[in-house]
mmCIF file of C-alpha atoms and ligand atoms in Angstrom:
data_model
loop_
_atom_site.group_PDB
_atom_site.id
_atom_site.type_symbol
_atom_site.label_atom_id
_atom_site.label_comp_id
_atom_site.label_asym_id
_atom_site.label_seq_id
_atom_site.Cartn_x
_atom_site.Cartn_y
_atom_site.Cartn_z
ATOM 1 C CA MET M 620 40.223 -84.677 28.909
ATOM 2 C CA ASN M 621 40.568 -80.745 29.278
ATOM 3 C CA PRO M 622 43.138 -79.405 27.301
ATOM 4 C CA ILE M 623 43.049 -75.935 29.106
ATOM 5 C CA SER M 624 43.142 -77.498 32.433
ATOM 6 C CA ASP M 625 45.982 -80.192 31.597
ATOM 7 C CA SER M 626 47.972 -77.080 30.400
ATOM 8 C CA ARG M 627 47.178 -75.303 33.325
ATOM 9 C CA THR M 628 48.352 -78.064 35.546
ATOM 10 C CA LEU M 629 51.252 -78.103 33.339
ATOM 11 C CA LEU M 630 52.219 -74.538 33.941
ATOM 12 C CA PHE M 631 51.713 -74.675 37.770
ATOM 13 C CA ASP M 632 53.637 -78.098 37.952
ATOM 14 C CA ARG M 633 56.594 -76.474 36.274
ATOM 15 C CA LEU M 634 56.416 -73.383 37.833
ATOM 16 C CA ILE M 635 56.580 -75.120 40.963
ATOM 17 C CA LYS M 636 59.193 -77.540 40.109
ATOM 18 C CA ALA M 637 61.350 -74.813 38.721
ATOM 19 C CA ALA M 638 60.758 -72.901 41.926
ATOM 20 C CA LEU M 639 61.812 -76.019 44.341
ATOM 21 C CA GLY M 640 64.727 -76.738 42.120
ATOM 22 C CA LYS M 641 66.125 -72.949 42.423
ATOM 23 C CA VAL M 642 65.462 -73.381 46.234
ATOM 24 C CA HIS M 643 67.009 -76.812 46.520
ATOM 25 C CA GLY M 644 70.330 -75.860 44.512
ATOM 26 C CA ASP M 645 70.584 -72.759 46.300
ATOM 27 C CA ARG M 646 70.800 -74.559 49.478
ATOM 28 C CA GLU M 647 73.335 -77.203 48.085
ATOM 29 C CA VAL M 648 75.297 -74.080 47.587
ATOM 30 C CA GLY M 649 74.666 -72.857 51.124
ATOM 31 C CA ILE M 650 72.226 -70.199 50.254
ATOM 32 C CA HIS M 651 69.351 -70.922 52.482
ATOM 33 C CA PHE M 652 66.646 -68.168 51.655
ATOM 34 C CA LEU M 653 64.962 -66.767 48.698
ATOM 35 C CA ARG M 654 64.936 -62.948 48.561
ATOM 36 C CA ALA M 655 61.396 -61.679 48.425
ATOM 37 C CA ASP M 656 61.939 -58.785 46.258
ATOM 38 C CA SER M 657 62.524 -58.462 42.588
ATOM 39 C CA SER M 658 65.813 -59.862 42.283
ATOM 40 C CA GLY M 659 64.692 -63.080 43.978
ATOM 41 C CA ALA M 660 61.647 -62.789 41.396
ATOM 42 C CA ALA M 661 63.973 -62.610 38.361
ATOM 43 C CA SER M 662 65.720 -65.335 39.998
ATOM 44 C CA LEU M 663 63.033 -67.730 39.917
ATOM 45 C CA ARG M 664 61.969 -66.322 36.615
ATOM 46 C CA LYS M 665 65.412 -67.871 35.542
ATOM 47 C CA ALA M 666 64.885 -71.059 36.965
ATOM 48 C CA VAL M 667 61.440 -71.269 35.197
ATOM 49 C CA ALA M 668 63.126 -70.397 31.963
ATOM 50 C CA HIS M 669 65.287 -73.500 32.441
ATOM 51 C CA VAL M 670 62.927 -76.135 32.673
ATOM 52 C CA PRO M 671 63.366 -77.919 29.266
ATOM 53 C CA VAL M 672 60.092 -77.443 27.051
ATOM 54 C CA THR M 673 60.349 -81.271 25.767
ATOM 55 C CA ALA M 674 60.682 -82.904 29.290
ATOM 56 C CA SER M 675 59.245 -86.144 29.011
ATOM 57 C CA PRO M 676 56.342 -86.693 31.633
ATOM 58 C CA ALA M 677 58.628 -88.675 33.746
ATOM 59 C CA ALA M 678 61.346 -85.974 33.696
ATOM 60 C CA THR M 679 58.417 -83.734 35.139
ATOM 61 C CA GLY M 680 58.632 -85.655 38.442
ATOM 62 C CA ALA M 681 60.094 -83.863 41.391
ATOM 63 C CA GLN M 682 63.528 -85.621 40.805
ATOM 64 C CA ALA M 683 63.900 -84.811 37.325
ATOM 65 C CA GLY M 684 62.813 -81.268 37.793
ATOM 66 C CA LEU M 685 65.295 -80.731 40.577
ATOM 67 C CA THR M 686 67.886 -81.638 38.468
ATOM 68 C CA ASP M 687 66.936 -79.749 35.228
ATOM 69 C CA VAL M 688 67.294 -76.711 37.224
ATOM 70 C CA GLU M 689 70.253 -77.189 39.459
ATOM 71 C CA SER M 690 72.455 -75.807 36.911
ATOM 72 C CA PRO M 691 70.729 -72.978 35.494
ATOM 73 C CA ASP M 692 73.766 -70.998 34.049
ATOM 74 C CA SER M 693 74.576 -73.867 31.665
ATOM 75 C CA PRO M 694 75.302 -72.704 27.927
ATOM 76 C CA THR M 695 73.264 -75.674 26.950
ATOM 77 C CA GLN M 696 70.218 -75.081 28.410
ATOM 78 C CA THR M 697 67.052 -74.433 25.869
ATOM 79 C CA ALA M 698 67.133 -71.021 24.683
ATOM 80 C CA ARG M 699 63.220 -70.996 24.254
ATOM 81 C CA HIS M 700 60.750 -70.277 27.399
ATOM 82 C CA PRO M 701 59.184 -73.528 28.288
ATOM 83 C CA LEU M 702 56.105 -71.864 28.688
ATOM 84 C CA ALA M 703 56.005 -69.907 25.429
ATOM 85 C CA SER M 704 53.208 -71.748 23.971
ATOM 86 C CA LEU M 705 51.031 -70.560 26.402
ATOM 87 C CA GLN M 706 51.941 -66.840 26.231
ATOM 88 C CA ASN M 707 48.703 -65.730 24.550
ATOM 89 C CA SER M 708 46.294 -67.650 26.485
ATOM 90 C CA ASN M 709 44.086 -65.722 29.375
ATOM 91 C CA TRP M 710 46.589 -66.765 31.980
ATOM 92 C CA SER M 711 49.565 -65.540 30.350
ATOM 93 C CA ARG M 712 50.104 -63.045 33.218
ATOM 94 C CA LEU M 713 51.668 -66.062 35.049
ATOM 95 C CA ILE M 714 54.205 -66.588 32.780
ATOM 96 C CA PRO M 715 57.329 -64.721 33.750
ATOM 97 C CA SER M 716 58.665 -62.162 31.122
ATOM 98 C CA PRO M 717 60.534 -60.584 29.919
ATOM 99 C CA MET M 718 63.078 -63.516 29.673
ATOM 100 C CA SER M 719 66.592 -62.869 31.205
ATOM 101 C CA PRO M 720 69.337 -64.216 29.081
ATOM 102 C CA PRO M 721 71.361 -67.312 30.697
ATOM 103 C CA GLU M 722 74.404 -66.030 32.629
ATOM 104 C CA PRO M 723 77.764 -67.168 31.553
ATOM 105 C CA THR M 724 79.590 -68.207 34.514
ATOM 106 C CA VAL M 725 82.362 -70.269 35.522
ATOM 107 C CA GLN M 726 80.924 -73.968 34.863
ATOM 108 C CA PHE M 727 83.277 -76.289 36.924
ATOM 109 C CA PRO M 728 81.828 -77.331 39.796
ATOM 110 C CA MET M 729 82.725 -76.521 43.626
ATOM 111 C CA PRO M 730 84.179 -79.373 45.675
ATOM 112 C CA ALA M 731 82.763 -80.393 48.620
ATOM 113 C CA PRO M 732 83.518 -77.954 51.513
ATOM 114 C CA LEU M 733 86.001 -78.791 54.298
ATOM 115 C CA ASP M 734 85.637 -78.339 57.997
ATOM 116 C CA ARG M 735 87.773 -75.706 59.643
ATOM 117 C CA PRO M 736 90.809 -77.807 60.620
ATOM 118 C CA ALA M 737 90.908 -79.226 56.963
ATOM 119 C CA ARG M 738 90.045 -75.525 55.472
ATOM 120 C CA GLU M 739 93.174 -74.145 57.268
ATOM 121 C CA ALA M 740 95.637 -77.059 56.358
ATOM 122 C CA ALA M 741 94.648 -76.849 52.524
ATOM 123 C CA VAL M 742 94.739 -73.012 52.574
ATOM 124 C CA ALA M 743 98.033 -73.017 54.383
ATOM 125 C CA ALA M 744 99.323 -75.729 51.658
ATOM 126 C CA LEU M 745 97.611 -73.733 48.945
ATOM 127 C CA ARG M 746 99.510 -70.510 50.206
ATOM 128 C CA ALA M 747 102.794 -72.267 49.995
ATOM 129 C CA LYS M 748 102.133 -73.227 46.320
ATOM 130 C CA VAL M 749 101.129 -69.538 45.361
ATOM 131 C CA ILE M 750 103.908 -67.917 47.084
ATOM 132 C CA ALA M 751 106.333 -70.259 45.347
ATOM 133 C CA CYS M 752 104.824 -69.724 41.661
ATOM 134 C CA THR M 753 107.125 -68.752 38.785
ATOM 135 C CA ARG M 754 104.382 -69.162 36.008
ATOM 136 C CA CYS M 755 104.676 -65.656 34.810
ATOM 137 C CA PRO M 756 108.622 -65.145 34.465
ATOM 138 C CA ASN M 757 108.196 -61.130 33.956
ATOM 139 C CA LEU M 758 106.408 -60.622 37.118
ATOM 140 C CA VAL M 759 108.501 -63.167 39.263
ATOM 141 C CA SER M 760 111.698 -61.083 38.050
ATOM 142 C CA ALA M 761 109.973 -57.820 38.959
ATOM 143 C CA ARG M 762 107.947 -58.592 42.363
ATOM 144 C CA LYS M 763 109.043 -58.126 45.720
ATOM 145 C CA SER M 764 106.259 -60.360 47.059
ATOM 146 C CA VAL M 765 103.446 -62.783 46.231
ATOM 147 C CA VAL M 766 100.226 -61.205 47.594
ATOM 148 C CA PHE M 767 98.074 -64.266 48.489
ATOM 149 C CA GLY M 768 95.456 -62.326 50.471
ATOM 150 C CA VAL M 769 94.586 -61.680 53.610
ATOM 151 C CA GLY M 770 91.774 -61.774 56.355
ATOM 152 C CA ASP M 771 89.897 -64.322 57.854
ATOM 153 C CA ILE M 772 89.560 -67.936 55.729
ATOM 154 C CA HIS M 773 85.817 -68.467 57.241
ATOM 155 C CA ALA M 774 84.735 -65.433 56.259
ATOM 156 C CA ARG M 775 81.083 -64.886 54.817
ATOM 157 C CA LEU M 776 82.299 -62.019 52.715
ATOM 158 C CA MET M 777 85.169 -62.041 50.111
ATOM 159 C CA PHE M 778 86.181 -58.984 48.223
ATOM 160 C CA VAL M 779 88.288 -59.572 44.945
ATOM 161 C CA GLY M 780 90.143 -56.860 43.364
ATOM 162 C CA GLU M 781 92.693 -56.471 40.477
ATOM 163 C CA ALA M 782 96.087 -56.903 41.206
ATOM 164 C CA PRO M 783 98.701 -55.645 43.671
ATOM 165 C CA GLY M 784 100.089 -52.371 43.231
ATOM 166 C CA ALA M 785 103.637 -51.021 44.362
ATOM 167 C CA ASP M 786 102.318 -50.840 48.219
ATOM 168 C CA GLU M 787 101.156 -54.248 47.848
ATOM 169 C CA ASP M 788 103.784 -55.506 46.425
ATOM 170 C CA ALA M 789 106.258 -53.825 49.009
ATOM 171 C CA GLN M 790 103.878 -55.196 51.920
ATOM 172 C CA GLY M 791 102.665 -58.688 50.685
ATOM 173 C CA GLU M 792 99.214 -57.557 51.325
ATOM 174 C CA PRO M 793 96.353 -56.618 49.256
ATOM 175 C CA PHE M 794 94.543 -53.234 49.330
ATOM 176 C CA VAL M 795 97.086 -51.428 51.510
ATOM 177 C CA GLY M 796 97.628 -48.395 49.490
ATOM 178 C CA LYS M 797 95.325 -45.618 48.824
ATOM 179 C CA ALA M 798 92.659 -47.553 47.404
ATOM 180 C CA GLY M 799 93.077 -50.053 50.127
ATOM 181 C CA GLU M 800 92.385 -47.348 52.677
ATOM 182 C CA LEU M 801 89.162 -46.509 51.279
ATOM 183 C CA LEU M 802 88.261 -50.202 50.656
ATOM 184 C CA THR M 803 88.850 -50.438 54.565
ATOM 185 C CA LYS M 804 86.817 -47.694 55.047
ATOM 186 C CA ILE M 805 83.803 -49.288 53.185
ATOM 187 C CA ILE M 806 84.504 -52.586 55.079
ATOM 188 C CA ILE M 807 84.116 -50.895 58.345
ATOM 189 C CA ALA M 808 80.998 -48.910 57.339
ATOM 190 C CA MET M 809 79.734 -52.067 56.441
ATOM 191 C CA GLY M 810 80.177 -53.366 60.347
ATOM 192 C CA PHE M 811 83.217 -55.638 59.640
ATOM 193 C CA SER M 812 86.932 -55.237 60.281
ATOM 194 C CA ARG M 813 89.523 -56.079 57.656
ATOM 195 C CA GLU M 814 90.279 -59.162 59.784
ATOM 196 C CA GLN M 815 86.371 -60.471 59.543
ATOM 197 C CA VAL M 816 86.366 -60.542 55.646
ATOM 198 C CA PHE M 817 88.711 -62.083 53.001
ATOM 199 C CA ILE M 818 90.586 -59.913 50.345
ATOM 200 C CA ALA M 819 92.080 -61.345 47.603
ATOM 201 C CA ASN M 820 92.945 -60.240 44.050
ATOM 202 C CA ILE M 821 93.049 -61.878 40.326
ATOM 203 C CA LEU M 822 96.695 -61.309 40.009
ATOM 204 C CA LYS M 823 98.768 -62.543 42.892
ATOM 205 C CA CYS M 824 101.952 -60.587 41.626
ATOM 206 C CA ARG M 825 101.941 -57.127 40.964
ATOM 207 C CA PRO M 826 101.918 -56.142 37.062
ATOM 208 C CA ASP M 827 105.582 -55.391 35.988
ATOM 209 C CA THR M 828 105.996 -51.910 34.473
ATOM 210 C CA PRO M 829 109.196 -52.204 32.819
ATOM 211 C CA GLY M 830 111.196 -48.595 31.986
ATOM 212 C CA GLN M 831 108.753 -47.000 34.699
ATOM 213 C CA SER M 832 109.759 -46.108 38.081
ATOM 214 C CA ALA M 833 105.878 -45.734 39.124
ATOM 215 C CA GLY M 834 102.472 -46.460 38.115
ATOM 216 C CA ASN M 835 100.419 -49.625 37.542
ATOM 217 C CA ARG M 836 99.156 -51.332 34.708
ATOM 218 C CA LYS M 837 95.908 -53.877 34.144
ATOM 219 C CA PRO M 838 96.984 -57.470 34.112
ATOM 220 C CA THR M 839 97.007 -59.002 30.508
ATOM 221 C CA PRO M 840 94.644 -61.496 29.628
ATOM 222 C CA ALA M 841 97.257 -64.327 29.443
ATOM 223 C CA GLU M 842 98.498 -63.376 33.335
ATOM 224 C CA MET M 843 94.975 -63.573 34.101
ATOM 225 C CA ALA M 844 94.549 -66.970 32.589
ATOM 226 C CA THR M 845 97.769 -68.138 34.110
ATOM 227 C CA CYS M 846 96.792 -66.730 37.845
ATOM 228 C CA ILE M 847 93.374 -67.238 38.141
ATOM 229 C CA PRO M 848 93.240 -71.078 38.992
ATOM 230 C CA TRP M 849 94.982 -70.062 42.341
ATOM 231 C CA LEU M 850 92.022 -67.855 42.956
ATOM 232 C CA HIS M 851 89.392 -70.391 41.972
ATOM 233 C CA GLU M 852 90.839 -72.623 44.550
ATOM 234 C CA GLN M 853 91.224 -70.074 47.359
ATOM 235 C CA ILE M 854 87.633 -69.295 46.986
ATOM 236 C CA ALA M 855 86.585 -72.907 46.730
ATOM 237 C CA LEU M 856 88.586 -73.344 50.247
ATOM 238 C CA ILE M 857 87.275 -70.255 51.795
ATOM 239 C CA ARG M 858 83.708 -70.626 50.537
ATOM 240 C CA PRO M 859 82.325 -67.467 51.122
ATOM 241 C CA GLU M 860 78.505 -66.865 51.261
ATOM 242 C CA ALA M 861 79.003 -63.783 49.284
ATOM 243 C CA MET M 862 81.490 -62.050 47.121
ATOM 244 C CA VAL M 863 82.408 -58.631 45.852
ATOM 245 C CA ALA M 864 83.977 -57.729 42.367
ATOM 246 C CA LEU M 865 85.988 -54.802 42.804
ATOM 247 C CA GLY M 866 85.987 -53.311 39.281
ATOM 248 C CA ALA M 867 85.709 -54.331 35.668
ATOM 249 C CA THR M 868 89.165 -56.796 35.952
ATOM 250 C CA ALA M 869 87.813 -58.502 39.024
ATOM 251 C CA VAL M 870 84.516 -59.268 36.792
ATOM 252 C CA GLU M 871 86.210 -60.121 33.790
ATOM 253 C CA GLY M 872 88.611 -62.619 35.945
ATOM 254 C CA LEU M 873 85.891 -64.195 37.776
ATOM 255 C CA LEU M 874 82.929 -64.660 35.438
ATOM 256 C CA GLY M 875 84.639 -63.764 31.872
ATOM 257 C CA LYS M 876 82.192 -60.764 31.489
ATOM 258 C CA THR M 877 83.359 -57.827 29.790
ATOM 259 C CA GLU M 878 80.233 -55.768 29.720
ATOM 260 C CA GLY M 879 82.101 -53.023 31.966
ATOM 261 C CA ILE M 880 81.383 -52.241 35.408
ATOM 262 C CA THR M 881 78.781 -49.506 34.845
ATOM 263 C CA ARG M 882 76.595 -51.688 33.558
ATOM 264 C CA LEU M 883 77.116 -54.740 35.732
ATOM 265 C CA ARG M 884 77.414 -52.720 38.915
ATOM 266 C CA GLY M 885 74.449 -53.471 41.279
ATOM 267 C CA HIS M 886 73.138 -56.705 39.474
ATOM 268 C CA TRP M 887 73.645 -59.874 41.421
ATOM 269 C CA GLN M 888 75.881 -62.469 39.562
ATOM 270 C CA SER M 889 76.776 -65.931 40.210
ATOM 271 C CA TYR M 890 80.426 -67.409 40.667
ATOM 272 C CA ARG M 891 79.894 -71.270 41.072
ATOM 273 C CA GLY M 892 76.790 -70.648 43.036
ATOM 274 C CA ILE M 893 78.052 -68.286 45.049
ATOM 275 C CA PRO M 894 76.432 -64.553 44.882
ATOM 276 C CA LEU M 895 78.437 -62.111 43.623
ATOM 277 C CA MET M 896 78.097 -58.373 43.510
ATOM 278 C CA PRO M 897 80.095 -56.108 40.944
ATOM 279 C CA THR M 898 80.729 -52.839 42.059
ATOM 280 C CA PHE M 899 83.168 -50.025 41.401
ATOM 281 C CA HIS M 900 86.789 -50.493 42.143
ATOM 282 C CA PRO M 901 87.766 -48.054 45.136
ATOM 283 C CA ALA M 902 90.311 -46.239 42.797
ATOM 284 C CA TYR M 903 87.657 -45.343 40.745
ATOM 285 C CA LEU M 904 85.841 -43.466 43.581
ATOM 286 C CA LEU M 905 89.350 -41.803 44.570
ATOM 287 C CA ARG M 906 89.214 -40.081 41.046
ATOM 288 C CA ASN M 907 85.614 -39.512 40.893
ATOM 289 C CA GLN M 908 84.575 -38.238 44.469
ATOM 290 C CA ALA M 909 80.803 -36.983 43.299
ATOM 291 C CA PRO M 910 78.651 -38.319 46.032
ATOM 292 C CA ALA M 911 76.307 -39.845 43.625
ATOM 293 C CA GLU M 912 78.852 -42.456 42.609
ATOM 294 C CA LYS M 913 79.920 -43.125 45.978
ATOM 295 C CA ARG M 914 76.244 -43.891 46.659
ATOM 296 C CA LYS M 915 76.050 -46.319 43.654
ATOM 297 C CA LEU M 916 78.861 -48.260 45.635
ATOM 298 C CA TRP M 917 77.327 -48.017 48.864
ATOM 299 C CA GLU M 918 73.965 -49.362 47.629
ATOM 300 C CA ASP M 919 75.608 -52.340 46.198
ATOM 301 C CA MET M 920 77.141 -52.918 49.694
ATOM 302 C CA LEU M 921 73.787 -52.413 51.311
ATOM 303 C CA ALA M 922 72.590 -55.268 48.844
ATOM 304 C CA VAL M 923 75.569 -57.331 50.042
ATOM 305 C CA LEU M 924 74.286 -56.764 53.900
ATOM 306 C CA ARG M 925 70.985 -57.557 52.966
ATOM 307 C CA LEU M 926 71.799 -60.771 51.267
ATOM 308 C CA LEU M 927 73.664 -61.945 54.237
ATOM 309 C CA ARG M 928 70.935 -61.073 56.609
ATOM 310 C CA LEU M 929 72.941 -58.396 58.548
ATOM 311 C CA PRO M 930 71.185 -55.418 60.319
ATOM 312 C CA ILE M 931 71.461 -52.228 58.254
ATOM 313 C CA SER M 932 71.097 -49.195 60.760
ATOM 314 C CA PRO M 933 69.388 -45.846 59.446
ATOM 315 C CA LYS M 934 72.757 -44.177 59.476
ATOM 316 C CA GLN M 935 73.997 -46.866 57.048
ATOM 317 C CA GLN M 936 70.909 -46.792 54.883
ATOM 318 C CA ASP M 937 71.440 -42.852 54.247
ATOM 319 C CA TYR M 938 75.141 -42.507 53.607
ATOM 320 C CA PHE M 939 76.072 -40.688 50.513
ATOM 321 C CA LEU M 940 72.156 -39.648 50.115
ATOM 322 C CA PRO M 941 71.944 -36.071 49.224
ATOM 323 C CA LYS M 942 70.970 -34.100 52.630
ATOM 324 C CA PRO M 943 66.974 -32.843 52.300
HETATM 325 N N1 LIG D 1059 93.979 -52.576 43.477
HETATM 326 C C1 LIG D 1059 94.039 -53.859 43.521
HETATM 327 O O1 LIG D 1059 92.884 -54.341 42.682
HETATM 328 N N2 LIG D 1059 94.274 -54.553 44.415
HETATM 329 C C2 LIG D 1059 95.009 -54.163 45.458
HETATM 330 O O2 LIG D 1059 95.296 -55.185 46.061
HETATM 331 C C3 LIG D 1059 95.584 -53.009 45.517
HETATM 332 C C4 LIG D 1059 95.034 -52.070 44.580
#
């Protein structure tokens, strides 16, 4: 028996199984490629990290390997790197490092996807329930409309904002005010129309502002917790290939993360297996018009286009870059 070659075999065995598990798991949720860049490498690294150290020989078989890595975001996964004992060996350069911490994410699984007619019927039924919702008495008594969402329910891309403002409440459609105009420009600059994507919010009703004739407020945690099941259902029916979370409240509502949008933006997240890109809320860019900030949001959108395998023109590539 040669312990070095046994360990080496085990290392490669685990790396290959983790990689395969990641690819199979992605395919299950509609992701059909692995990005050949640092973010693809990071997701593979994460998959490798979640292969349990204590896997029995049987559990290192292909079947068990796939099962082990199918839910890489589970909080129950082993924190220790499975290959940690090999870190000091000659071939430790093969061991991905540093480890990224597991991403907390929504844990409940996606139901099976529906075909187009069934999806249309299910979204119509959901819309009927949402517009009749009376779960938040203060919002019900202040609202003019329930803002369900707008766009193509078969869209590849979905945008999620915070909550309707006064304009959205008046028109019953998300993102139609000033921030909405900017979002529409962003969507068009990406090569879509508003009708080709789906746009929704964490809250379906405008947060009330008693005693104030104007202005908006952030949804309370209780309002978010009450309303978010509607959005979870909506996403499970629409099944976009990618999502964009606009601003910190959208990220908090979808992922439970409160790190702040400045830190999270530009870094792919996973919402129940759907790649989710956090970025600035367009209202932030209305307040801060620095080209460098616009470029950050735009880079996030370029990442989305790349993920969706959509062409990017040289002009698109260069938006908001300083002129030479
Ligand atoms: N801001 C949001 O987050 N959503 C809207 O619908 C409008 C403004």
